[in-house]
């Protein structure tokens, strides 16, 4: 089962803020991936961690949760993909310091 920290605070205007940090995803967990960044993608460092299998080397991240079905995790390795963007030439440009499912700075034992 996933390990998630929920940070619950009140901002200066009195509005509740809830943020989440995922420390671990385990087989059987489900995730919905979305982005606000044009052409954002994941590029697998090995095999896809999802069932049904995402067999392409890259996974284009949808712009809306409504257009993205939950993906079931089958692989619990700390990092199975690089995060980045696909440029106009179709080349993957990796973002520094980021990985999926957990950025290296967020990994826990």
Coordinates of N, CA and C in Angstrom, one line a residue:
X1 N 0.8 -1.2 0.0 CA 0.0 0.0 0.0 C 0.9 1.2 0.0
X2 N 0.5 2.3 -0.7 CA 1.3 3.5 -0.8 C 1.5 4.1 0.5
X3 N 2.6 4.8 0.6 CA 3.0 5.6 1.8 C 2.9 7.1 1.4
X4 N 2.0 7.8 2.0 CA 1.7 9.2 1.5 C 1.7 10.1 2.8
X5 N 2.4 11.3 2.7 CA 2.3 12.3 3.7 C 1.3 13.3 3.3
X6 N 0.3 13.6 4.1 CA -0.7 14.7 3.9 C -0.3 15.9 4.8
X7 N 0.1 17.0 4.2 CA 0.4 18.2 5.0 C -0.8 19.1 4.9
X8 N -1.4 19.4 6.1 CA -2.6 20.2 6.2 C -2.3 21.5 6.9
X9 N -2.5 22.6 6.3 CA -2.2 23.9 6.9 C -3.3 24.9 6.5
X10 N -3.3 26.1 7.2 CA -4.1 27.2 6.9 C -3.2 28.3 6.4
X11 N -3.5 28.9 5.2 CA -2.7 30.0 4.8 C -3.0 31.3 5.4
X12 N -2.3 32.4 5.1 CA -2.6 33.7 5.7 C -4.0 34.3 5.5
X13 N -4.7 33.8 4.5 CA -6.0 34.2 4.2 C -7.1 33.3 4.9
X14 N -6.6 32.3 5.6 CA -7.5 31.4 6.3 C -8.0 30.3 5.4
X15 N -7.4 30.1 4.3 CA -7.8 29.0 3.4 C -7.0 27.8 3.7
X16 N -7.7 26.7 3.7 CA -7.0 25.4 4.0 C -6.2 25.0 2.8
X17 N -5.0 24.5 3.0 CA -4.1 24.0 2.0 C -3.7 22.6 2.4
X18 N -3.9 21.7 1.4 CA -3.6 20.3 1.6 C -2.6 19.9 0.5
X19 N -1.4 19.4 0.9 CA -0.5 19.0 -0.1 C -0.1 17.5 0.3
X20 N 0.4 16.8 -0.8 CA 0.7 15.4 -0.6 C 2.1 15.1 -1.1
X21 N 2.8 14.3 -0.4 CA 4.1 13.7 -0.9 C 4.0 12.2 -0.9
X22 N 4.2 11.6 -2.0 CA 4.2 10.2 -2.1 C 5.6 9.7 -1.9
X23 N 5.7 8.8 -0.9 CA 7.0 8.3 -0.5 C 7.2 6.9 -1.2
X24 N 6.1 6.2 -1.4 CA 6.3 4.9 -2.0 C 5.0 4.5 -2.7
X25 N 5.1 3.9 -3.8 CA 3.9 3.2 -4.5 C 4.2 1.7 -4.6
X26 N 3.2 0.9 -4.3 CA 3.4 -0.5 -4.2 C 2.5 -1.2 -5.3
X27 N 2.9 -2.4 -5.7 CA 2.0 -3.1 -6.6 C 0.6 -3.2 -6.1
X28 N -0.4 -2.9 -7.0 CA -1.8 -2.9 -6.7 C -2.3 -1.4 -6.4
X29 N -1.4 -0.5 -6.1 CA -1.8 0.9 -6.0 C -2.2 1.4 -7.3
X30 N -3.1 2.4 -7.4 CA -3.5 3.1 -8.6 C -3.1 4.6 -8.6
X31 N -2.8 5.1 -9.7 CA -2.4 6.5 -9.9 C -3.0 7.0 -11.1
X32 N -3.4 8.3 -11.0 CA -3.9 9.1 -12.2 C -2.8 10.1 -12.5
X33 N -2.3 10.1 -13.7 CA -1.2 11.1 -14.0 C -1.8 12.2 -14.9
X34 N -1.5 13.4 -14.5 CA -2.0 14.6 -15.3 C -0.8 15.7 -15.2
X35 N -0.9 16.6 -16.2 CA 0.1 17.7 -16.2 C -0.5 19.0 -16.8
X36 N 0.1 20.1 -16.4 CA -0.2 21.4 -17.1 C 0.8 21.8 -18.1
X37 N 1.9 20.9 -18.2 CA 3.0 21.2 -19.1 C 2.8 20.6 -20.5
X38 N 2.9 21.3 -21.5 CA 2.7 20.8 -22.9 C 3.8 19.8 -23.2
X39 N 3.4 18.7 -23.7 CA 4.3 17.6 -24.2 C 5.0 16.9 -23.1
X40 N 4.5 17.0 -21.8 CA 5.2 16.3 -20.7 C 5.1 14.8 -20.9
X41 N 6.1 14.1 -20.5 CA 6.2 12.7 -20.8 C 7.0 12.0 -19.7
X42 N 6.8 10.7 -19.6 CA 7.7 9.8 -18.9 C 8.5 8.9 -19.9
X43 N 9.7 8.7 -19.6 CA 10.5 7.8 -20.5 C 11.0 6.7 -19.6
X44 N 10.6 5.4 -19.8 CA 11.0 4.3 -19.0 C 12.4 4.1 -18.9
X45 N 13.0 3.8 -17.8 CA 14.4 3.4 -17.6 C 14.5 1.9 -17.7
X46 N 13.4 1.2 -17.6 CA 13.3 -0.2 -17.7 C 11.9 -0.5 -18.4
X47 N 11.1 -1.4 -17.7 CA 9.8 -1.7 -18.2 C 8.8 -0.8 -17.5
X48 N 7.6 -0.6 -18.2 CA 6.6 0.2 -17.6 C 6.1 -0.4 -16.3
X49 N 5.8 0.4 -15.3 CA 5.3 -0.1 -14.0 C 3.8 -0.3 -13.9
X50 N 3.1 -0.2 -15.1 CA 1.7 -0.1 -15.1 C 1.0 -1.4 -15.7
X51 N -0.2 -1.7 -15.2 CA -1.0 -2.7 -15.8 C -2.3 -2.1 -16.2
X52 N -2.9 -2.2 -17.4 CA -2.2 -2.9 -18.4 C -0.9 -2.3 -18.8
X53 N 0.0 -3.1 -19.4 CA 1.3 -2.6 -19.7 C 1.3 -1.4 -20.7
X54 N 2.0 -0.4 -20.4 CA 2.3 0.7 -21.3 C 3.5 0.3 -22.1
X55 N 3.4 -0.2 -23.3 CA 4.5 -0.8 -24.0 C 5.4 0.1 -24.7
X56 N 5.0 1.3 -25.0 CA 5.8 2.3 -25.7 C 7.0 2.7 -24.7
X57 N 8.1 3.1 -25.3 CA 9.2 3.6 -24.5 C 8.9 4.9 -23.7
X58 N 7.9 5.7 -24.3 CA 7.5 6.9 -23.6 C 6.0 6.9 -23.3
X59 N 5.6 7.6 -22.3 CA 4.2 7.7 -21.9 C 3.9 9.2 -21.9
X60 N 3.1 9.7 -22.8 CA 2.7 11.1 -22.8 C 1.6 11.3 -21.7
X61 N 1.9 12.3 -20.8 CA 1.1 12.5 -19.7 C -0.1 13.4 -20.1
X62 N -1.4 12.9 -19.8 CA -2.6 13.7 -20.2 C -2.7 15.0 -19.5
X63 N -3.4 16.0 -20.1 CA -3.6 17.3 -19.5 C -4.7 17.4 -18.6
X64 N -5.5 16.3 -18.5 CA -6.7 16.4 -17.7 C -7.0 15.0 -17.0
X65 N -7.3 15.1 -15.7 CA -7.6 13.8 -15.0 C -8.8 13.1 -15.7
X66 N -9.7 13.9 -16.3 CA -10.9 13.3 -17.0 C -10.5 12.5 -18.2
X67 N -9.3 12.8 -18.8 CA -8.9 12.0 -19.9 C -7.9 10.9 -19.6
X68 N -7.7 10.7 -18.3 CA -6.7 9.7 -17.9 C -7.4 8.7 -16.9
X69 N -7.4 7.4 -17.3 CA -7.9 6.4 -16.5 C -6.8 6.0 -15.4
X70 N -7.3 5.5 -14.3 CA -6.3 5.1 -13.3 C -5.4 4.0 -13.8
X71 N -4.1 4.1 -13.5 CA -3.1 3.1 -13.9 C -2.7 2.3 -12.7
X72 N -2.8 1.0 -12.8 CA -2.4 0.1 -11.6 C -0.9 -0.1 -11.6
X73 N -0.3 0.1 -10.5 CA 1.2 -0.1 -10.3 C 1.5 -1.6 -10.2
X74 N 2.4 -2.1 -11.0 CA 2.9 -3.5 -10.9 C 4.3 -3.6 -10.5
X75 N 5.1 -2.5 -10.5 CA 6.5 -2.5 -10.2 C 6.7 -1.4 -9.1
X76 N 7.3 -1.8 -8.0 CA 7.5 -0.9 -6.9 C 8.9 -0.3 -6.7
X77 N 9.7 -0.4 -7.8 CA 11.0 0.2 -7.7 C 10.9 1.7 -7.5
X78 N 11.9 2.3 -6.8 CA 11.8 3.7 -6.5 C 11.7 4.6 -7.7
X79 N 12.4 4.3 -8.8 CA 12.4 5.1 -10.0 C 12.4 4.3 -11.2
X80 N 11.3 4.3 -12.0 CA 11.3 3.5 -13.2 C 11.2 4.4 -14.5
X81 N 11.2 5.7 -14.3 CA 11.1 6.6 -15.5 C 11.7 7.9 -15.2
X82 N 12.2 8.5 -16.3 CA 12.7 9.9 -16.2 C 11.5 10.8 -16.6
X83 N 11.4 12.0 -15.9 CA 10.4 12.9 -16.3 C 11.0 13.9 -17.3
X84 N 10.2 14.4 -18.2 CA 10.7 15.4 -19.2 C 9.6 15.8 -20.1
X85 N 10.1 16.3 -21.3 CA 9.2 16.8 -22.3 C 9.7 16.2 -23.7
X86 N 8.8 16.0 -24.6 CA 9.1 15.6 -25.9 C 9.1 16.9 -26.8
X87 N 10.2 17.2 -27.4 CA 10.3 18.4 -28.2 C 9.7 18.3 -29.6
X88 N 9.7 19.3 -30.4 CA 9.1 19.3 -31.7 C 9.7 18.3 -32.7
X89 N 10.9 17.9 -32.4 CA 11.5 16.9 -33.2 C 11.3 15.5 -32.7
X90 N 10.5 15.3 -31.7 CA 10.2 14.0 -31.1 C 11.2 13.5 -30.2
X91 N 12.2 14.3 -29.8 CA 13.3 13.9 -28.9 C 12.8 14.2 -27.4
X92 N 13.2 13.2 -26.6 CA 12.9 13.4 -25.2 C 13.9 14.2 -24.5
X93 N 13.5 15.2 -23.8 CA 14.4 16.1 -23.0 C 14.1 15.9 -21.5
X94 N 15.0 15.2 -20.8 CA 14.9 14.9 -19.4 C 14.9 16.2 -18.5
X95 N 14.1 16.2 -17.5 CA 14.1 17.3 -16.6 C 15.1 16.9 -15.5
X96 N 15.9 17.9 -15.0 CA 16.9 17.5 -13.9 C 16.2 17.2 -12.6
X97 N 16.7 16.1 -12.0 CA 16.3 15.8 -10.6 C 15.0 15.1 -10.5
X98 N 14.3 14.8 -11.5 CA 13.0 14.2 -11.4 C 12.9 12.8 -11.9
X99 N 12.2 12.0 -11.2 CA 11.9 10.6 -11.6 C 10.5 10.2 -11.2
X100 N 10.1 9.1 -11.8 CA 8.7 8.6 -11.5 C 8.9 7.1 -11.1
X101 N 8.3 6.7 -10.0 CA 7.2 7.4 -9.3 C 7.7 8.4 -8.3
X102 N 8.9 8.2 -7.8 CA 9.4 9.1 -6.7 C 10.7 9.8 -7.1
X103 N 10.7 11.1 -7.0 CA 12.0 11.8 -7.3 C 13.1 11.3 -6.3
X104 N 14.3 11.3 -6.7 CA 15.4 10.7 -5.9 C 15.4 11.4 -4.5
X105 N 15.1 12.7 -4.5 CA 15.2 13.4 -3.2 C 14.1 13.0 -2.2
X106 N 13.0 12.4 -2.7 CA 11.9 12.0 -1.9 C 11.9 10.5 -1.5
X107 N 12.9 9.7 -1.9 CA 12.8 8.3 -1.6 C 13.1 8.1 -0.2
X108 N 12.4 7.1 0.3 CA 12.6 6.6 1.7 C 12.8 5.1 1.8
X109 N 13.3 4.7 2.8 CA 13.6 3.2 2.9 C 12.3 2.5 3.2

